[in-house]
Structures are given as structure tokens and as C-alpha cells.
Tab-separated table of C-alpha atoms in Angstrom:
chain	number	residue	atom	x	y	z
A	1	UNK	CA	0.000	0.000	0.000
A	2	UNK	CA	1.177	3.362	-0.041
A	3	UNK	CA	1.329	5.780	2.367
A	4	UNK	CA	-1.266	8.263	3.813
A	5	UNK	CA	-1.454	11.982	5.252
A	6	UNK	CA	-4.500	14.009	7.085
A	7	UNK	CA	-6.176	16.392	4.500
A	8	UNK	CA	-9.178	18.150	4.924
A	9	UNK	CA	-9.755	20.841	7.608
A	10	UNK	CA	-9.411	20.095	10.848
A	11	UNK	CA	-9.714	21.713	14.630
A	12	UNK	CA	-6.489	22.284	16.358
A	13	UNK	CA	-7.343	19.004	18.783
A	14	UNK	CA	-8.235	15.626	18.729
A	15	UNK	CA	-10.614	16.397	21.295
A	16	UNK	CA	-12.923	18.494	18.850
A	17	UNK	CA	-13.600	15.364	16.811
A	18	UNK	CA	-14.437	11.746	16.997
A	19	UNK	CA	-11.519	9.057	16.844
A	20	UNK	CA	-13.724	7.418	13.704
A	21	UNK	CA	-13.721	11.362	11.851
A	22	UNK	CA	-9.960	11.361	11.887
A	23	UNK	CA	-9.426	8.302	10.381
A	24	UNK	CA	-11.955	8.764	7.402
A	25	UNK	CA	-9.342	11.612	7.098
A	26	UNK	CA	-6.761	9.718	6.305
A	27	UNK	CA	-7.963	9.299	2.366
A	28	UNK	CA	-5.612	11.298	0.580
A	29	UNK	CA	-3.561	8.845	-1.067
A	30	UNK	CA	-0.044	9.883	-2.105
A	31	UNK	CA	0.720	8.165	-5.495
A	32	UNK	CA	2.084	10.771	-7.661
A	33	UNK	CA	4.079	13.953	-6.980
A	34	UNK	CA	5.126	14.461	-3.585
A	35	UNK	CA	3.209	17.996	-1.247
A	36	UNK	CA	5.404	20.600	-0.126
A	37	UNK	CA	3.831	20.839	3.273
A	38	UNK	CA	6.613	22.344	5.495
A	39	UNK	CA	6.368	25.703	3.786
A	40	UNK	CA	7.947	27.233	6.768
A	41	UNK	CA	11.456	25.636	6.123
A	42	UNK	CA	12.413	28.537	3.432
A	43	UNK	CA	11.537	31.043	5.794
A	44	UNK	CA	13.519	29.710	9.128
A	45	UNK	CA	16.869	28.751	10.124
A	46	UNK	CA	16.127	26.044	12.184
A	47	UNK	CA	16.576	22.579	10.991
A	48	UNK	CA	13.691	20.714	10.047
A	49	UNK	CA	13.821	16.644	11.875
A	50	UNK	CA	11.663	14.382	11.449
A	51	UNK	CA	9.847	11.883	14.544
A	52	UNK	CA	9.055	8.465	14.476
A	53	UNK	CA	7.307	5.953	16.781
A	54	UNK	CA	3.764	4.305	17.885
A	55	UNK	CA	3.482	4.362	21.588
A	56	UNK	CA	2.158	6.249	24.253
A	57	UNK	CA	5.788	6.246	25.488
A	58	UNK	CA	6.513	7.987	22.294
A	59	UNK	CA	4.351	10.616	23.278
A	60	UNK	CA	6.832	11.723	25.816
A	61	UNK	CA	9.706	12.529	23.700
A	62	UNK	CA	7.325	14.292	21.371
A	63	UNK	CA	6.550	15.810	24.273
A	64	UNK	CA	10.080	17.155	24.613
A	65	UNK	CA	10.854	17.664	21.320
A	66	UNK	CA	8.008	20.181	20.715
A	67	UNK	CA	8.550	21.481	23.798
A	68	UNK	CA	12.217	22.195	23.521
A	69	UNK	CA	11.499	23.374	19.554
A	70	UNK	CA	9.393	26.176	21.036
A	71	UNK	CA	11.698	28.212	22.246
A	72	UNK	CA	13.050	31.152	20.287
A	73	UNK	CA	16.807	29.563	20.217
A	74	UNK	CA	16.121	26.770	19.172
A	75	UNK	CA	18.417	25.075	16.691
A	76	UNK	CA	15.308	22.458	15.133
A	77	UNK	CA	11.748	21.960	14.548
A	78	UNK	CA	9.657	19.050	13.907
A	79	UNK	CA	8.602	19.140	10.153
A	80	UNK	CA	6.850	15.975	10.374
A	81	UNK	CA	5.576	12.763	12.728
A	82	UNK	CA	5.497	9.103	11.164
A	83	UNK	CA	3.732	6.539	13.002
A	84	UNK	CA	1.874	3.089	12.371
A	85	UNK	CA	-0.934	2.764	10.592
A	86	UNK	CA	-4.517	3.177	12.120
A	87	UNK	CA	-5.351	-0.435	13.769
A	88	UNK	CA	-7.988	-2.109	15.079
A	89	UNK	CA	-7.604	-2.184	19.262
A	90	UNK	CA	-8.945	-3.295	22.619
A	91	UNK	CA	-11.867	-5.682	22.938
A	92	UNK	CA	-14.706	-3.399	20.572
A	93	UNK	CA	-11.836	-3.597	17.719
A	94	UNK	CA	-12.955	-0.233	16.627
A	95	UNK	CA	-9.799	1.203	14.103
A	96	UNK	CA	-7.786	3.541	16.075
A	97	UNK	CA	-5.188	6.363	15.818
A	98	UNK	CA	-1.876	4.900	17.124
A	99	UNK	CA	-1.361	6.841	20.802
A	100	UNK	CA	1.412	8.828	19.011
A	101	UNK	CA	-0.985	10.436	16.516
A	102	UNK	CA	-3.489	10.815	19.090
A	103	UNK	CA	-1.452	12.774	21.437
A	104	UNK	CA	0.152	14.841	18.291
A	105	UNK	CA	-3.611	16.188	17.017
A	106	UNK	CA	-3.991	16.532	21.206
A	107	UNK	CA	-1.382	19.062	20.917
A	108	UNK	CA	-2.273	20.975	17.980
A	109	UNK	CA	0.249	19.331	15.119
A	110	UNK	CA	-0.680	19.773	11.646
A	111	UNK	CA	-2.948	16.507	10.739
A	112	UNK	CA	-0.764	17.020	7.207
A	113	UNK	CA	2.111	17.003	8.922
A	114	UNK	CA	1.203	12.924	10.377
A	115	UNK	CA	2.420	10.283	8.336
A	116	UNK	CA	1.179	6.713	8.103
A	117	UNK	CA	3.146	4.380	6.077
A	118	UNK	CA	2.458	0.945	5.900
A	119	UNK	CA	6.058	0.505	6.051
A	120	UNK	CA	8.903	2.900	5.749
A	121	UNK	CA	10.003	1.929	2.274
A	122	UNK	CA	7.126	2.888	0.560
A	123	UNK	CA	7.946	4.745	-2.561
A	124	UNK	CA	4.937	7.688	-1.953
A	125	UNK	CA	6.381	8.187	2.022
A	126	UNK	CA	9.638	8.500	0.721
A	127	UNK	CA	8.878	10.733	-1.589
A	128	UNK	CA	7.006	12.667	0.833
A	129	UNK	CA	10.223	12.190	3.066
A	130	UNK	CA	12.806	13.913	0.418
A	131	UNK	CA	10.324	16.873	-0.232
A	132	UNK	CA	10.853	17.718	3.857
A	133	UNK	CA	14.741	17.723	3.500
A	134	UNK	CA	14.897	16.564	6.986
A	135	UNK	CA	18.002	17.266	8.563
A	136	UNK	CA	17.609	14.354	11.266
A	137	UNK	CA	15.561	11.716	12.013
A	138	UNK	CA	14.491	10.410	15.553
A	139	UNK	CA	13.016	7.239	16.320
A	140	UNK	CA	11.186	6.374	19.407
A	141	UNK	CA	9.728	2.411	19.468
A	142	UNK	CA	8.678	2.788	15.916
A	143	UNK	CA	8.436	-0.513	15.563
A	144	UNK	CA	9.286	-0.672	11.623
A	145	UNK	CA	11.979	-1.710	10.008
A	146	UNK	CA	13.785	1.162	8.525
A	147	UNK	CA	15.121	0.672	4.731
A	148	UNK	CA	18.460	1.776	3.531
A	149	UNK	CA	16.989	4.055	1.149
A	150	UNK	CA	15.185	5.621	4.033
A	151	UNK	CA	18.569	6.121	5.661
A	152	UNK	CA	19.981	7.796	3.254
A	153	UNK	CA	17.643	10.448	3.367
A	154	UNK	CA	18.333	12.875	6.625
A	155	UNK	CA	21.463	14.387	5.585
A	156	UNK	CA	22.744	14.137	9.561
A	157	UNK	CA	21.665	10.804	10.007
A	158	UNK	CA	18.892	8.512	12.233
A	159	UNK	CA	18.788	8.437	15.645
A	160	UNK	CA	17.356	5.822	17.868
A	161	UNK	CA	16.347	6.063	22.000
A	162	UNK	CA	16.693	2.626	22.985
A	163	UNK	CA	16.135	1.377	26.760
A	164	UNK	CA	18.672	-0.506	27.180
A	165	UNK	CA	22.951	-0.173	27.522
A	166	UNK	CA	24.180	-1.135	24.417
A	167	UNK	CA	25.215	-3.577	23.187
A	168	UNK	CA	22.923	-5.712	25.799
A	169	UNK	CA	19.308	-6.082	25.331
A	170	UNK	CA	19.343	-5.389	21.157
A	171	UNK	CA	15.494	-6.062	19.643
A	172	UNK	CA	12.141	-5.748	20.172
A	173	UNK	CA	11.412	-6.194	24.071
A	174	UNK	CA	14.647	-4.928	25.699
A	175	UNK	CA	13.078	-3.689	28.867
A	176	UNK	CA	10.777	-7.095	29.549
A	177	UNK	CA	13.662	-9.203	29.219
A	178	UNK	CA	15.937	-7.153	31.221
A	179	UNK	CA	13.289	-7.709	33.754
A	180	UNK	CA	13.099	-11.610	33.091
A	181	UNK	CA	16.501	-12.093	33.864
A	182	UNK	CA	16.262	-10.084	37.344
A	183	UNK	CA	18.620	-7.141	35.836
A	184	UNK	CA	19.932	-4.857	38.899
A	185	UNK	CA	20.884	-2.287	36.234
A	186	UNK	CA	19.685	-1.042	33.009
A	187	UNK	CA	19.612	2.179	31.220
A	188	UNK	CA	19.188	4.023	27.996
A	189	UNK	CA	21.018	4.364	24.858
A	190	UNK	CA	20.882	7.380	22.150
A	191	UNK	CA	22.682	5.867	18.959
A	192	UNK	CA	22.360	5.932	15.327
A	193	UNK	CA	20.851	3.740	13.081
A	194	UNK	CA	22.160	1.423	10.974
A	195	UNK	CA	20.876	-1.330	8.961
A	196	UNK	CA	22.034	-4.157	11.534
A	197	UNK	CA	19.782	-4.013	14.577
A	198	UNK	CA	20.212	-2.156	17.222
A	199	UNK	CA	23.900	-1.854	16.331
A	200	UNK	CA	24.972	1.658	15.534
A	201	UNK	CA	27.603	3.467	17.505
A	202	UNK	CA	26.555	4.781	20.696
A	203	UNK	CA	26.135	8.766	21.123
A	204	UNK	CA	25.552	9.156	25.075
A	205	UNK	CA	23.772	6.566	27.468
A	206	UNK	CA	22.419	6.855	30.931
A	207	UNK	CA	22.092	4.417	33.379
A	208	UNK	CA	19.329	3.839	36.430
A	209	UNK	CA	19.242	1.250	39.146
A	210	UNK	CA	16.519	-1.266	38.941
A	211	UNK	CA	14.325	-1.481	41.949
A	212	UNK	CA	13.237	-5.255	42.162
A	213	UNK	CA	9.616	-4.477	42.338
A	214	UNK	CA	9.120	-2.315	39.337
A	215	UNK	CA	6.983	-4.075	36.407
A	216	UNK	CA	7.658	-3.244	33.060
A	217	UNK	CA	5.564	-0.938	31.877
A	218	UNK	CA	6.644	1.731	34.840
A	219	UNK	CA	10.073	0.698	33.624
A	220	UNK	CA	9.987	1.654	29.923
A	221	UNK	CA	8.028	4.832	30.703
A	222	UNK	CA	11.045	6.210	33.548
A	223	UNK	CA	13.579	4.761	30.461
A	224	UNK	CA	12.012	7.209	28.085
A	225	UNK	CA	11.712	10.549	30.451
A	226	UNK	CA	15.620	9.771	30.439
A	227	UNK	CA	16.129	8.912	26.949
A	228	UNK	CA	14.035	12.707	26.019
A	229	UNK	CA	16.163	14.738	27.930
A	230	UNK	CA	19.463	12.578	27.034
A	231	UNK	CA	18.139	13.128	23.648
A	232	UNK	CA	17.938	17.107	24.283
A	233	UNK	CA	20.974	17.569	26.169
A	234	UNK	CA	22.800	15.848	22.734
A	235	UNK	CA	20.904	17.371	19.952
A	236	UNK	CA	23.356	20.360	19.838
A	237	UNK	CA	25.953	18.323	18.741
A	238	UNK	CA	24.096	16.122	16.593
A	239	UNK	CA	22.994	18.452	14.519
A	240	UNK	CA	26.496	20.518	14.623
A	241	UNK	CA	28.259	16.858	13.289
A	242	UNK	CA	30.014	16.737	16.226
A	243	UNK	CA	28.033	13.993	17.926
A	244	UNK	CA	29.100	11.509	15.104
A	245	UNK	CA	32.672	12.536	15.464
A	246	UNK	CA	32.722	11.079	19.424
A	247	UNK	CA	29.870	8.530	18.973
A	248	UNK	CA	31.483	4.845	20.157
A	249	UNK	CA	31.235	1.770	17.970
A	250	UNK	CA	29.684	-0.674	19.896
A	251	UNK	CA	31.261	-4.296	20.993
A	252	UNK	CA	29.582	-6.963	19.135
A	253	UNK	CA	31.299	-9.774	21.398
A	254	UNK	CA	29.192	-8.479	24.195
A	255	UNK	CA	26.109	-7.735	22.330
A	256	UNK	CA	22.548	-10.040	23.846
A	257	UNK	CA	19.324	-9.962	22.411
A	258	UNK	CA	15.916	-9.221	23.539
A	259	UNK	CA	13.484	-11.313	21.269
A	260	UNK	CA	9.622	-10.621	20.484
A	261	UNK	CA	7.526	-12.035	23.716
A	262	UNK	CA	5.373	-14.770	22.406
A	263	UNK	CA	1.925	-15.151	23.843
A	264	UNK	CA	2.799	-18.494	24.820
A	265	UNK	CA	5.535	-17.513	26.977
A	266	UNK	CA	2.776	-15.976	29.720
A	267	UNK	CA	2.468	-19.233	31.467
A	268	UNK	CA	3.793	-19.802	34.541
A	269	UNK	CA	5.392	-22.918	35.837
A	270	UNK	CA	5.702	-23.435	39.724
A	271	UNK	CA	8.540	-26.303	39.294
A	272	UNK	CA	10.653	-22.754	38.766
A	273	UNK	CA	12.007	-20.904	42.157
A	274	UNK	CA	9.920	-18.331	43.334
A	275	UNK	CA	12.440	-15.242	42.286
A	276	UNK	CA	12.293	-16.686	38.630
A	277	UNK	CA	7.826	-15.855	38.602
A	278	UNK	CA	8.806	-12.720	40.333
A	279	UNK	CA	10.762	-11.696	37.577
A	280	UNK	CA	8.466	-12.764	35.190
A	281	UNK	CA	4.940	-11.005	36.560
A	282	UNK	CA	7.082	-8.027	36.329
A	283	UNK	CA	8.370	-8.485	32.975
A	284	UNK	CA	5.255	-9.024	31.035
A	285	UNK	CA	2.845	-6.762	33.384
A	286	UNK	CA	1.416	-5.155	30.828
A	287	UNK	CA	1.300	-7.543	28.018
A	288	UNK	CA	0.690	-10.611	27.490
A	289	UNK	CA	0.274	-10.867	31.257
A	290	UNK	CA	0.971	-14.061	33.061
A	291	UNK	CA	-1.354	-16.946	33.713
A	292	UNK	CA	-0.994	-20.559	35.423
A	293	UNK	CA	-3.076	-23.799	35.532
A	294	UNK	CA	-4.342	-24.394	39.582
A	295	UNK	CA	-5.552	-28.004	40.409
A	296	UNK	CA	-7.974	-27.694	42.810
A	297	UNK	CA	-8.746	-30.867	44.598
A	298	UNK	CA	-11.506	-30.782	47.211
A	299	UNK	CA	-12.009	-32.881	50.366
A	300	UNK	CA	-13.722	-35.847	48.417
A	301	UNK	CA	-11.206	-36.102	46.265
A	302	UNK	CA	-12.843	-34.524	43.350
């Protein structure tokens, strides 16, 4: 499929419209020549960057992002948000906004300004993309793949927040396994992207203890308030060059992954030590849960 942006006119928040609205909004299909829509990049010195992600924890480097971008000094602005495609969610599986979008029309971005690719290689997103000349790119749990011709694109590069110390914990669910293996220690990790996963060299990282009651969800939120302001403490030098200059190529020997939770793993098993469920109710709090089998055998032996 190809890729999608708002059109039509639209109130300055979500709030003003239905969830169901918006997405009928999403019709303008992009198949031919790119739009110009950041008109206000010929008529500003700050560079234009571009945000991706999905989830609500993206919201809070948006958050930061627009927040810092407001303020007359400001070396950047946000010329555009790409997130996941409107999906079908919770039990009524009504199609929704992803949380990203939702919080973005909450605070007033420019629906034409939202992108929706199916995936990041599209030809029309890209297209869309180059017409931005984004300076920088920022991902946040996007949660797509991100092509080499998309790369190329951002003339200062991609950069990733990811909640974990590099080289441990590279994937998809770096904060639930930490978690599952009882981790005392974690962090984030600002780096750029590069084709292999999660391997790019390693701008700045910051590191937390791990209090052994905290459940995942809790964990990857704290991980992102860090990995925003890590992210605006850096940006200076990122966009001055510098930042790829000092950035650290990471060890490979001492790399671990952190695999895609399977639905099936949310069993529990009480032949394991006590410590071992711990870790796991904490790990996948959140999703998939956990669950267990109980034999209940009653005085008659029934």
C-alpha cells in the first residue's frame, strides 16, 4: 500500500472530533508527486527533523521535542511525525489512531504534517520524506523496520532512543527481558541507526538502578523521560556533526538480544524458584500478562 497523510480541515485538537472522523481523514492517497507541506522551512533557520514511533511512550519525547522546539533559540523543529498505521484495538476492535498520533492532534500538530506508512520503504512516504529535506531523524519504538533508502535520506543521520545499555538487550522487548533475567541495572542508549539491529555506535547513554519491584511498563516509561532529555541535552551536537565525530562503535562480542515475547511464553510454571515468577509477573505486566493452571482438589477427592 502506499502511504497516507490528514487532509481536509481540521480543529487544532483531537478532542474536537471523533476518533472514527480522523481516520476517514486519512484518504488522501499519495501516489504521484510528492506535497510541499513544510512551507515554513524557506523562511527559518532552524533545521527541520523528522519523529518516528507508535506508543504512548513515544508521546513523551514528542513531548520534549516540541517542547524544547518552542523556544526562540532553538536550533530544530519538527517538520513531520510518522507513526503506524490506524489499527484495530482493545476488545470493541474499533480502528484507532496509534497513541502517538493521538497525542500529536492533542497538541495541535498539523494533521498534514502525520504520516502513516504501511512501512517505511514505501515509494509515496519517501517521496514525501525527500520533499521535507529533513536534517535528522528520531526514532522512538517505531516498531518498523527502517530501509536503507530511508537512511539515506536525513542528511545528519537517524537516531534511535533505545532502553537498554548497548550492546545488551538489542530487539524488540529490551526492557521485559531485562526484567526476566532479574537485571539490577539497566539504562538508555541514544545511537544511530544502521541497517544491523540495534547496532549503531553509541552517542551518550544513561544508566538507572533497577528497583526489584518495578513491572515493566513503569520501567519503559522512567527509560524514556531519560532517553528525552538525554536526547535534548545531545541534539546540539548532533545536529552541529560533532556527535558523530565522538559517537562509540559498539562491541559486538558483548552484544545479547531481547526477542519478540510470544503469547505463549505468559504461562507460569511453579517447578521454577519463586524469584524466577517474580521476575516474570514483572516483565510481562502489561502484556501478554501471566497466567498458570491451579488443580484444585476438594475434600472428596474430586
Amino acid at each position: 500500500m502506499h502511504s497516507y497523510r490528514w487532509c481536509g480541515s481540521m480543529p487544532s485538537t483531537a478532542t474536537a472530533t471523533t476518533a472514527t472522523t480522523m481516520i476517514r481523514r486519512l484518504c488522501c492517497l499519495q501516489s504521484v508527486s510528492p506535497f510541499l507541506p513544510f512551507s515554513s522551512a524557506s523562511t527559518t533557520t532552524k533545521k527541520p527533523l523528522v519523529f518516528l514511533g507508535a506508543p504512548q511512550v513515544s508521546a513523551i519525547v514528542l513531548d520534549k521535542l516540541l517542547n524544547a522546539s518552542a523556544s526562540p533559540h532553538s536550533l530544530f523543529e519538527v517538520a513531520a511525525i510518522v507513526t503506524q498505521p490506524p489499527a484495530r484495538r482493545d476488545r470493541g476492535k474499533k480502528l484507532a489512531l496509534s497513541p502517538l498520533a493521538t497525542h500529536a492532534l492533542d497538541r495541535g500538530f498539523s494533521p498534514d504534517l502525520i504520516f502513516t506508512p504501511d512501512k517505511a520503504g514505501d515509494d509515496a512516504f519517501l517521496s514525501n520524506l525527500k520533499a521535507l529535506q529533513p536534517h535528522l531523524c528520531i526514532t522512538a519504538a517505531y516498531g518498523n523496520i527502517l530501509p536503507t533508502k530511508f537512511l539515506d535520506i536525513p542528511s545528519l543521520g537517524t537516531v534511535n532512543i533505545h532502553p537498554s545499555l548497548l550492546p545488551l538487550y538489542r530487539g524488540a522487548a529490551p526492557v521485559q527481558r531485562a526484567l526476566q533475567d532479574g537485571v539490577k541495572e539497566t539504562g538508555v542508549s541514544l545511537a544511530f541507526t544502521v541497517r544491523a539491529l540495534d547496532a549503531g555506535p553509541i552517542i551518550a547513554t544513561e544508566t538507572i538502578q533497577v528497583d526489584d519491584q518495578i513491572k515493566a511498563p513503569d520501567l519503559l516509561e522512567l527509560l524514556f523521560h531519560k532517553g528525552s532529555e538525554l536526547l535534548i541535552r545531545e541534539l546540539p551536537s548532533i545536529l552541529d556533526g560533532s556527535a558523530r565525530l565522538k559517537a562509540q562503535p559498539q562491541d559486538d562480542s558483548k552484544a545479547t538480544l531481547a526477542p519478540k515475547i510470544n503469547s505463549d511464553e505468559s504461562w507460569l510454571s511453579f517447578d521454577e524458584e519463586a524469584y524466577v515468577l517474580h521476575n516474570k509477573v514483572r516483565a510481562f505486566s502489561g502484556w501478554p500478562g501471566t497466567r498458570a493452571r491451579v488443580l484444585v482438589v476438594e475434600k472428596n477427592v474430586q
